[in-house]
XYZ file of C-alpha atoms in Angstrom:
716
model
C 37.550 41.796 48.950
C 35.178 44.769 47.223
C 37.287 47.035 44.887
C 36.825 49.454 46.827
C 38.130 48.268 50.213
C 41.389 46.675 48.036
C 41.345 50.161 47.473
C 41.659 51.328 50.136
C 43.872 48.750 51.425
C 46.674 49.532 49.162
C 46.283 53.545 49.997
C 47.144 52.660 53.230
C 50.083 55.397 54.491
C 52.197 52.748 55.730
C 53.096 51.974 59.088
C 55.451 53.913 61.663
C 57.905 53.221 64.321
C 57.881 55.020 67.357
C 60.683 57.333 65.571
C 58.587 58.124 62.523
C 60.402 55.693 60.493
C 58.755 53.793 58.154
C 58.173 49.718 59.486
C 56.144 46.766 59.093
C 56.439 46.068 62.376
C 54.444 49.006 64.456
C 52.904 46.625 67.167
C 56.621 45.613 68.435
C 57.593 49.926 68.337
C 54.241 50.370 70.157
C 55.315 48.288 72.761
C 59.046 50.199 72.308
C 57.487 52.410 73.678
C 55.065 51.628 76.005
C 58.170 50.298 78.220
C 59.484 53.515 77.097
C 56.482 55.506 78.772
C 56.129 52.655 81.403
C 60.128 53.052 82.981
C 59.760 57.462 82.581
C 56.310 56.767 85.344
C 58.451 54.600 87.600
C 61.164 57.444 87.796
C 59.086 59.876 87.966
C 56.544 58.051 91.537
C 60.898 56.803 92.289
C 62.019 60.898 92.255
C 59.083 61.883 94.363
C 57.696 59.069 96.436
C 59.017 60.941 99.630
C 56.412 63.547 99.826
C 53.498 61.325 100.615
C 55.158 61.559 104.057
C 54.848 65.282 104.067
C 52.339 66.868 106.933
C 49.791 69.588 106.165
C 51.736 72.960 106.413
C 50.758 77.179 105.782
C 47.597 77.711 103.412
C 46.740 73.990 103.987
C 44.753 74.045 106.863
C 43.105 77.150 105.395
C 41.424 75.832 102.682
C 40.838 72.698 104.750
C 39.047 75.177 107.567
C 37.019 76.398 104.174
C 35.791 73.200 103.649
C 35.168 71.970 106.909
C 31.459 71.551 107.900
C 30.111 72.855 104.617
C 28.724 71.297 101.752
C 30.675 72.604 98.531
C 28.347 74.458 97.101
C 28.335 76.671 100.856
C 32.418 76.135 100.747
C 33.088 77.416 96.977
C 30.207 80.579 97.170
C 32.277 81.514 100.763
C 34.898 84.423 100.632
C 38.529 83.374 99.645
C 40.697 82.714 102.390
C 43.503 84.286 101.306
C 41.807 86.339 99.203
C 44.130 86.977 96.450
C 43.336 85.409 93.235
C 39.904 83.094 91.905
C 40.070 79.480 92.126
C 37.641 77.520 93.035
C 37.817 74.657 91.729
C 41.632 73.960 93.183
C 41.016 74.888 96.634
C 37.657 74.321 98.025
C 35.504 72.310 95.435
C 39.217 69.718 95.410
C 39.754 70.540 99.323
C 35.783 70.032 99.877
C 35.831 66.387 97.285
C 39.032 65.063 98.621
C 38.662 65.494 102.250
C 34.391 64.141 101.376
C 36.336 60.743 100.224
C 39.505 60.046 102.900
C 39.229 62.561 105.817
C 41.464 65.312 106.293
C 44.606 62.970 105.962
C 47.623 65.119 104.149
C 49.144 61.330 102.967
C 45.929 60.943 100.193
C 46.479 64.876 99.092
C 49.577 63.927 98.296
C 48.452 60.680 96.904
C 46.540 62.286 94.443
C 48.676 64.888 93.580
C 51.275 62.907 92.535
C 49.047 61.236 90.501
C 48.336 64.817 88.824
C 51.812 65.074 88.479
C 52.329 61.845 86.660
C 48.968 62.073 84.592
C 49.853 65.032 83.609
C 53.298 63.908 82.286
C 51.092 61.287 80.099
C 49.502 63.598 78.677
C 53.118 65.409 77.896
C 53.491 62.345 76.398
C 50.631 62.388 74.098
C 50.789 65.920 72.775
C 54.842 65.606 71.783
C 54.422 62.351 70.570
C 51.192 64.059 67.932
C 53.957 66.885 67.024
C 57.488 65.242 66.239
C 56.570 61.621 67.512
C 57.869 59.256 69.825
C 61.559 59.044 70.906
C 60.174 63.080 71.381
C 57.776 61.795 73.672
C 59.636 59.798 75.486
C 62.237 62.878 76.231
C 59.733 65.648 76.874
C 57.859 63.608 79.600
C 61.301 62.391 81.623
C 62.461 66.432 81.739
C 58.937 67.531 82.479
C 58.744 64.151 85.356
C 62.751 65.019 86.502
C 62.155 68.919 86.751
C 63.168 69.686 89.959
C 59.952 72.710 89.232
C 57.596 70.278 90.932
C 58.967 69.443 94.483
C 56.195 72.302 96.049
C 53.912 70.847 94.283
C 54.394 67.374 95.550
C 55.326 68.203 99.150
C 53.022 70.747 99.459
C 48.826 69.694 99.796
C 48.397 73.126 98.459
C 50.278 72.281 95.022
C 47.373 70.480 93.814
C 46.122 74.601 92.470
C 49.494 74.179 90.031
C 48.983 70.552 89.337
C 45.080 71.174 87.902
C 46.451 74.148 86.051
C 48.780 72.202 84.242
C 46.590 68.849 83.537
C 43.664 70.460 82.538
C 45.781 72.953 80.213
C 47.421 69.954 78.350
C 44.411 68.587 78.500
C 42.906 70.602 76.254
C 45.709 71.253 74.441
C 45.274 67.464 73.490
C 41.186 67.580 72.936
C 41.954 70.737 70.467
C 44.522 68.577 68.714
C 42.245 65.812 68.789
C 39.694 67.857 67.060
C 37.708 67.544 70.294
C 37.054 71.011 71.118
C 33.994 72.098 72.745
C 35.697 69.211 75.749
C 38.997 71.626 75.126
C 37.235 74.236 76.182
C 35.134 72.572 79.501
C 39.071 71.917 80.487
C 40.330 75.535 80.109
C 38.074 76.709 81.671
C 37.929 74.225 84.808
C 42.346 74.723 84.356
C 41.503 78.803 84.656
C 40.142 78.526 88.022
C 42.523 76.529 89.782
C 45.535 79.048 88.932
C 46.277 81.772 86.576
C 49.788 80.975 84.984
C 47.881 78.681 82.357
C 46.209 82.416 81.027
C 47.537 81.845 77.757
C 47.146 78.320 76.961
C 44.264 79.486 73.936
C 47.517 80.890 72.345
C 49.473 78.282 72.382
C 46.636 75.730 70.940
C 46.562 78.072 68.533
C 50.183 78.092 67.763
C 49.694 74.245 68.027
C 46.952 73.412 65.682
C 48.532 75.399 62.774
C 48.066 73.864 59.245
C 50.744 74.504 56.876
C 49.567 77.115 54.330
C 46.946 78.388 56.203
C 46.449 81.272 58.164
C 46.481 82.353 62.584
C 43.118 83.108 62.451
C 42.079 79.748 60.542
C 43.378 78.638 63.337
C 41.805 81.023 65.888
C 37.893 80.425 64.051
C 38.327 76.833 64.654
C 39.298 77.433 68.796
C 37.198 80.246 68.780
C 35.378 78.108 71.694
C 38.798 78.155 74.217
C 38.963 82.005 72.726
C 35.653 82.234 74.124
C 35.997 80.572 77.339
C 39.382 82.627 78.739
C 37.929 86.314 77.069
C 34.986 85.307 79.646
C 37.266 83.876 82.148
C 39.610 87.763 82.446
C 36.111 89.472 82.547
C 35.136 87.512 85.582
C 38.210 87.822 87.416
C 39.092 91.386 86.342
C 35.079 91.832 87.326
C 35.333 90.139 91.106
C 39.070 91.810 91.815
C 37.785 94.108 93.847
C 36.967 90.913 96.015
C 40.619 89.335 96.084
C 42.345 92.194 97.690
C 44.966 90.223 98.568
C 46.323 90.258 95.375
C 47.371 93.745 95.406
C 50.444 92.767 97.963
C 52.074 89.755 95.486
C 51.481 91.078 92.176
C 53.494 93.727 90.401
C 54.538 96.369 87.537
C 57.883 96.361 87.269
C 59.809 96.746 83.877
C 61.855 94.347 85.225
C 60.283 91.837 86.206
C 60.463 90.267 82.119
C 63.693 89.950 81.636
C 64.128 88.457 84.938
C 61.108 86.260 84.450
C 63.096 84.591 80.871
C 66.085 84.487 83.129
C 64.075 82.127 85.883
C 62.785 80.274 83.058
C 66.126 78.978 81.734
C 67.712 78.784 85.686
C 64.370 76.387 86.224
C 64.251 74.341 82.781
C 67.975 73.813 83.687
C 68.340 73.072 87.323
C 70.916 75.964 87.749
C 69.430 76.371 91.402
C 71.538 74.688 93.779
C 75.068 76.140 95.044
C 78.618 73.824 97.490
C 77.517 72.274 100.013
C 74.328 70.742 98.665
C 71.880 70.930 102.312
C 72.370 69.194 105.361
C 70.539 66.682 104.786
C 72.603 65.485 102.031
C 71.923 64.614 98.300
C 68.967 63.554 97.372
C 69.573 60.022 96.346
C 66.373 58.821 94.752
C 65.973 62.148 92.408
C 69.381 60.520 90.941
C 68.294 56.823 90.393
C 65.261 58.459 88.782
C 67.089 60.051 86.386
C 68.677 57.261 85.220
C 66.040 55.210 84.876
C 64.149 57.732 82.413
C 67.839 57.283 80.737
C 67.412 53.938 80.854
C 63.753 53.897 79.604
C 65.099 55.816 76.472
C 67.735 53.965 75.835
C 65.080 51.224 75.858
C 62.599 52.385 73.856
C 64.597 54.154 70.927
C 65.863 53.316 67.595
C 67.953 54.973 65.182
C 66.685 57.888 64.552
C 65.672 58.968 60.980
C 65.002 61.923 58.921
C 61.565 62.340 59.980
C 60.727 63.543 63.586
C 56.333 63.675 63.082
C 54.866 60.051 62.741
C 53.448 60.012 59.448
C 49.527 58.800 60.974
C 50.211 62.592 62.741
C 49.494 64.346 60.035
C 46.096 62.732 58.445
C 44.963 62.747 62.002
C 45.072 66.216 62.296
C 42.806 66.969 59.270
C 39.067 67.849 59.887
C 36.979 65.317 59.893
C 35.934 63.433 56.814
C 38.341 65.883 55.030
C 41.359 63.526 52.799
C 44.960 64.344 53.175
C 46.565 65.979 49.899
C 49.368 63.846 50.156
C 50.149 60.413 51.616
C 53.160 60.346 53.162
C 55.932 58.268 52.690
C 59.906 57.958 53.319
C 60.731 60.218 51.389
C 58.224 62.944 52.917
C 57.508 63.219 56.067
C 53.918 65.495 56.527
C 53.903 67.560 59.725
C 50.023 68.494 61.011
C 51.401 71.896 61.879
C 53.273 74.722 60.140
C 55.599 75.822 63.018
C 58.835 73.042 63.891
C 57.780 71.279 67.488
C 61.222 73.257 68.709
C 60.329 76.049 67.902
C 55.948 75.725 69.218
C 57.681 73.766 72.166
C 59.925 76.948 72.763
C 57.514 79.688 72.023
C 54.836 77.574 74.164
C 57.499 78.280 77.018
C 57.908 81.235 76.600
C 54.093 81.809 76.849
C 53.919 79.462 80.287
C 56.287 81.932 81.190
C 54.432 85.410 80.969
C 51.983 85.765 83.373
C 54.659 84.552 86.029
C 55.520 88.463 85.000
C 52.944 89.670 87.549
C 54.414 88.158 90.307
C 58.340 87.629 89.769
C 59.322 89.250 92.952
C 58.132 85.917 94.710
C 58.999 83.722 92.111
C 59.407 80.204 92.907
C 60.187 76.890 90.272
C 57.023 75.534 91.071
C 55.396 78.852 88.864
C 57.001 77.516 85.973
C 56.411 73.978 85.639
C 53.761 74.491 83.285
C 56.496 76.198 81.341
C 58.580 73.408 81.669
C 56.467 71.660 79.534
C 56.753 73.934 77.014
C 61.006 73.105 76.912
C 60.079 70.261 77.099
C 58.921 70.225 74.196
C 61.873 71.460 72.660
C 64.094 69.320 73.689
C 62.695 66.620 72.829
C 62.257 67.152 69.499
C 65.807 68.425 69.353
C 67.119 65.436 70.922
C 64.836 62.393 68.704
C 67.695 64.001 65.776
C 70.511 62.827 67.910
C 72.040 58.918 68.854
C 69.702 57.987 71.461
C 72.304 57.133 73.593
C 72.330 61.266 73.968
C 69.272 62.236 74.824
C 69.659 59.303 77.238
C 72.533 61.469 78.655
C 70.654 64.760 78.804
C 68.474 63.347 80.326
C 70.410 61.753 83.258
C 72.176 65.049 82.721
C 69.027 67.203 83.783
C 67.797 64.823 86.064
C 70.972 65.600 88.014
C 71.321 69.043 88.653
C 67.083 69.185 89.161
C 68.439 66.149 91.499
C 71.272 69.063 93.102
C 67.911 71.590 93.095
C 66.160 69.696 95.274
C 69.228 69.269 97.995
C 69.472 72.536 97.337
C 68.657 74.326 101.226
C 69.023 78.104 100.279
C 66.424 79.965 99.400
C 64.956 83.693 98.631
C 63.202 85.674 101.410
C 63.917 89.219 99.983
C 61.266 90.098 97.622
C 63.083 90.284 94.607
C 62.480 89.312 91.019
C 65.689 89.320 90.545
C 67.027 86.436 93.422
C 69.421 83.462 92.265
C 67.348 81.160 93.907
C 63.426 80.876 94.932
C 61.728 82.127 98.092
C 59.826 78.430 98.475
C 61.557 75.902 97.668
C 61.137 71.975 99.325
C 64.391 72.572 101.419
C 61.776 76.042 102.422
C 59.339 73.329 103.110
C 61.076 70.742 105.201
C 62.531 73.289 107.699
C 59.314 74.918 108.239
C 56.765 72.520 108.860
C 59.674 70.269 111.080
C 58.687 73.843 112.988
C 55.263 73.647 112.860
C 55.427 69.818 114.423
C 57.626 70.989 117.054
C 55.096 73.904 117.858
C 52.210 71.901 117.862
C 53.609 68.882 120.544
C 55.041 71.425 123.081
C 51.068 73.479 122.867
C 48.862 70.040 122.907
C 51.676 69.199 125.945
C 50.927 72.701 127.398
C 47.056 72.202 126.824
C 46.185 68.608 126.405
C 42.200 70.799 125.317
C 41.564 74.144 125.546
C 37.863 75.380 126.339
C 34.880 76.471 124.084
C 36.213 79.778 122.196
C 39.295 80.318 123.719
C 42.246 82.854 122.114
C 45.941 82.068 121.716
C 48.135 84.433 121.092
C 51.484 83.601 120.224
C 54.979 85.408 120.542
C 58.854 84.619 119.080
C 57.355 81.630 116.869
C 59.776 81.063 113.810
C 58.174 83.834 111.223
C 59.001 80.279 108.324
C 56.603 78.106 110.588
C 53.815 78.786 108.995
C 52.001 77.366 112.496
C 50.406 81.014 112.882
C 48.132 80.623 109.964
C 45.561 83.082 109.602
C 43.252 83.860 112.446
C 42.929 80.144 114.017
C 42.718 77.769 111.416
C 45.987 74.848 112.120
C 44.714 75.536 115.969
C 41.424 74.226 114.897
C 42.630 71.288 112.405
C 44.716 70.014 115.710
C 41.892 70.440 118.213
C 39.221 69.816 116.122
C 36.706 72.714 117.951
C 35.326 75.801 115.335
C 35.367 77.548 117.846
C 38.867 78.567 118.691
C 40.977 81.268 116.904
C 44.839 82.731 117.592
C 46.833 85.255 116.401
C 50.010 87.022 116.309
C 50.618 88.309 119.888
C 51.661 92.065 117.564
C 47.804 91.585 116.571
C 46.764 91.772 120.062
C 43.273 93.225 120.018
C 41.512 93.378 123.392
C 38.361 93.566 121.640
C 38.823 90.933 118.858
C 39.342 88.173 122.074
C 36.712 89.170 124.708
C 34.232 86.163 123.476
C 35.545 83.397 126.058
C 39.114 83.151 128.477
C 42.732 84.538 126.588
C 46.055 82.792 126.200
C 50.003 84.048 125.748
C 52.346 81.841 124.711
C 55.599 82.954 124.075
C 58.385 80.748 121.849
C 61.872 80.931 123.772
C 65.351 80.136 122.517
C 61.831 77.006 120.622
C 60.773 76.711 123.216
C 55.745 77.600 123.637
C 56.069 78.932 127.034
C 52.729 79.749 128.777
C 52.453 83.293 130.180
C 49.435 84.033 130.157
C 49.638 84.558 134.466
C 52.084 86.177 134.732
C 51.832 90.117 136.504
C 53.725 91.310 133.782
C 51.914 90.179 130.430
C 50.179 93.325 129.396
C 53.283 95.268 129.975
C 55.526 92.750 127.619
C 53.137 92.535 125.338
C 53.215 96.337 125.226
C 56.682 96.422 124.813
C 56.836 94.222 122.016
C 54.076 95.914 120.201
C 55.862 98.582 120.716
C 59.450 96.905 118.943
C 57.020 95.830 116.306
C 55.303 99.287 115.411
C 52.515 97.953 116.396
C 50.977 101.103 118.833
C 47.347 100.056 118.947
C 48.468 96.200 119.839
C 50.120 98.904 122.569
C 47.412 100.520 123.656
C 44.785 97.774 124.475
C 47.852 95.529 126.203
C 48.533 99.309 128.866
C 45.119 99.699 128.980
C 44.459 96.770 130.310
C 47.451 97.268 132.130
C 46.208 100.679 133.841
C 43.384 98.436 135.083
C 44.999 96.450 137.520
C 46.812 99.795 138.384
C 45.082 102.476 137.730
C 47.661 105.381 138.892
C 51.512 103.288 137.163
C 53.286 106.761 135.909
C 54.900 104.575 133.274
C 51.495 102.452 132.097
C 50.172 105.829 131.445
C 53.384 107.535 129.685
C 53.950 104.233 127.115
C 49.724 104.980 126.787
C 50.404 108.388 125.526
C 52.816 107.559 122.664
C 51.151 104.391 121.895
C 48.137 106.178 121.554
C 49.757 108.945 119.456
C 51.584 106.820 117.088
C 47.845 104.826 116.452
C 46.830 108.706 114.726
C 44.822 109.869 118.366
C 47.018 112.672 119.136
C 44.766 114.932 120.946
C 44.056 112.110 123.491
C 47.620 111.436 124.375
C 48.260 115.383 124.694
C 45.226 115.252 127.437
C 47.350 112.487 128.883
C 51.018 113.544 128.915
C 49.330 117.413 130.270
C 47.371 115.521 132.782
C 50.463 113.985 134.165
C 52.340 117.515 134.594
C 54.309 116.947 131.267
C 54.617 121.134 128.877
C 52.851 120.570 125.802
C 55.842 122.581 125.005
C 58.365 122.012 121.216
C 61.470 123.686 123.001
C 63.235 122.138 126.087
C 65.812 125.385 126.268
C 68.260 125.823 128.447
C 67.826 122.722 130.074
C 68.368 120.577 126.541
C 71.061 122.790 127.192
C 73.108 121.998 129.712
C 72.726 117.849 129.285
C 74.138 118.561 125.824
C 77.188 120.840 127.254
C 77.349 117.502 130.226
C 77.648 114.663 127.175
C 80.020 116.975 125.642
C 82.060 117.609 128.292
C 81.906 113.502 129.319
C 79.699 114.493 132.582
C 78.041 111.448 133.312
C 76.223 113.093 136.372
C 73.176 114.071 136.717
C 72.460 114.194 132.686
C 69.576 112.041 133.010
C 68.666 114.293 135.356
C 68.440 116.579 133.222
C 66.834 116.040 130.464
C 63.474 114.470 132.098
C 63.584 117.960 133.065
C 63.801 119.169 129.207
C 61.373 115.723 128.917
C 59.232 117.311 131.446
C 59.687 121.273 130.019
C 58.630 120.189 127.457
C 57.646 116.867 126.052
C 56.788 117.837 122.185
C 60.575 118.661 121.398
C 61.844 115.151 120.155
C 65.627 115.921 121.228
C 65.169 115.665 124.455
C 63.194 111.963 123.631
C 66.534 111.371 121.404
C 68.379 111.669 123.953
C 67.860 109.716 126.918
C 67.086 107.138 123.509
C 70.492 107.004 122.921
C 71.437 106.876 126.353
C 69.253 103.466 127.359
C 68.670 101.651 125.143
C 72.764 100.032 124.953
C 71.716 99.217 128.738
C 69.908 95.978 128.612
C 68.398 97.121 132.239
C 67.369 99.950 130.266
C 66.456 99.570 127.517
C 62.532 98.549 127.779
C 62.833 102.792 128.639
C 64.578 103.715 125.800
C 62.512 101.790 123.119
C 59.406 103.848 124.835
C 61.379 107.468 123.813
C 62.513 105.930 120.052
C 59.022 105.692 119.707
C 58.167 109.016 121.014
C 59.841 110.567 119.255
C 59.079 109.521 116.271
C 55.611 110.348 117.130
C 57.163 113.138 117.365
C 59.560 113.827 114.087
C 59.535 110.968 112.111
C 61.551 112.214 109.611
C 64.762 112.792 111.699
C 66.508 108.950 110.768
C 67.689 108.976 114.473
C 64.757 107.893 115.641
C 65.069 104.897 112.854
C 68.010 104.095 113.693
C 67.885 103.700 116.901
C 64.970 101.775 117.540
C 66.458 99.758 115.128
C 69.603 99.176 117.829
C 66.934 97.646 119.861
C 64.812 96.003 117.393
C 68.135 93.887 116.429
C 69.303 93.333 120.024
C 65.616 92.229 121.819
C 65.855 89.880 117.426
C 63.415 91.205 115.387
C 64.794 91.006 112.546
C 62.449 91.863 110.299
C 61.420 95.054 112.392
C 64.865 96.123 113.028
C 65.232 95.394 108.882
C 62.380 97.172 108.317
C 63.580 100.473 110.918
C 66.980 99.943 108.683
C 65.595 100.466 105.894
C 63.929 104.060 106.407
C 67.288 104.682 108.359
C 68.299 104.608 104.705
C 66.237 106.170 103.453
C 66.166 109.334 105.384
C 70.012 109.115 104.729
C 71.309 108.186 108.407
C 73.314 110.644 110.192
C 75.932 110.531 108.291
C 77.552 108.834 104.510
C 79.495 106.157 106.714
C 76.437 105.812 109.113
C 74.639 104.712 105.945
C 77.284 102.707 104.630
C 77.112 100.575 107.704
C 73.868 100.271 107.280
C 73.751 98.926 104.407
C 76.346 96.494 105.470
C 74.038 94.943 108.715
C 70.893 94.951 106.441
C 72.384 92.721 104.072
C 73.480 90.391 106.706
C 69.720 90.355 108.216
C 68.925 89.789 105.094
C 71.073 86.723 104.138
C 70.457 85.282 107.389
C 66.335 85.984 107.471
C 67.217 83.602 104.103
C 68.596 81.411 105.706
C 71.650 81.906 104.135
C 75.763 82.555 105.470
C 76.171 85.811 105.647
C 80.003 85.414 105.034
C 78.433 83.836 101.913
C 75.601 85.910 100.412
């Protein structure tokens, strides 16, 4: 052995185990760490294995539709089917590649999503081990792997957006800390084009790579490539924002969104999104079993904790290539590669990971925080690494059990609110929706085993949460393997849009699909449904089709006139009313006074006739319409006529709260809950008829929102 080699051997840093304690048994420490990590990964698979059975859902069909029959380049170049965000990697590229590998197979998508999540857990382990040691890394991996924040990305194929963004962001951090900065920049580009939640990853990289005794500027210079990629992405995102108009419906500028986002970060990290009793499906026992397995992994892997949380070799690894370490780490001094302590760096990571969520806090869900949870996991790992091993294992089991309770919960929120206590989309939401969609599809196939080319289907009264009617028929094209099919909600009916082929009209009545295509009252029923839902143009199209069959229907012409007015063509409406003998006056005069006197005296005989005469004499006066609506809406046999009068009153005087209140009554009686809630909000905004009426409206609205959110109204 040469003298130089002998000197190099003698100056080699002492070996350490997975807690940073100096030992000569490095292989044994690595083996224990590998066993611990293996058990954590087993726990991850046990917790989420059931997701492999989940079907496609909602947006999945849009992305499958986008790539079906197209090359990858053509799919990437095509407009985004949702039109909200710039995500070509996680949408057309990912869906295109997977379908080319295994076709439109939901199990394959879910399997790959689970694999992506496992990769994310391993990457976090690598990062945490480098920064805080082996035991901290195991705790961090377990915290992420057991979090219920991963439920939606694993039960929903479109969750690949969150998973790809997180994997690429973690790869960016790991590669940057290893000195592979160009590769890190490339990984960041892929992450940013997967989902915007990782937009502040460059700041996280600079913070974690900040070495003792240097400024933040030095870390920035070392990681300038990732900063440049983020800046370029931001420029492209802003420059192309006009091509994504749907983003405006989810983005918000709410000063209260920031504190709400931080509260939900803590809530999600601790799994505190559960209520008792738990879901009807029962407790998620696999999730609890996974927590026990992960806790066992920590017990088997860890030894007695030492003072230094960072492996000695990590400091040297963080130095630039070719540079000599400033001092050799030894038993008394555990060198740190970063100036910021791991637990504080983890908290900063969590904050930076959560900040992009502020823009969409109104529709927050736990899975939005998946990347931020990585920071929380690092902080908890660094904290628990200094405690006895049983304390870390117990903490993992407790956090895992809390997440299991959150997974088991059946409550979710439909109202847009940054301060809602529960997620807007969670596993319970997906399970309920996919069950309803599968039932609808089975029924539709029984009604129509096949459909003619270029058919257009219109659906009415579907469960709004089912995701069955998505886009212009993406699910239908997937189910029937026919790219010429189209479908819409009945309230979006347009004669022009469906003129290229056969039309089918399917209603859901008490959960049962029925085909009303050949029903003689179809178009009148459609017009009524669209009036209830404040869709006047669709009602106009339906009424014109009805009048084409019976041009002498006076009610049809009257309804057509007021829907034309509501759709913006008041001139055509007045021409129609005048042609049918209505006087275009705005004061009903004596006829109205007589009707009101009879109402006041409880003389109902002739009241309707008097009001109809008042309407005939002054059809542009909203008062006769309001009085007729108040008489007819409570009577199921006359309700349709009452709704028409309420709509006429709102066309003439939208500022009158009474019209909104009457319409809301009819909408709720007809189970049009969303439309009824909208009318109640307008009634309240306009001050109602009195303070008492506003108070009652608020109570009804609160109960209604609870029902729509899937909660018991008696237990908000």
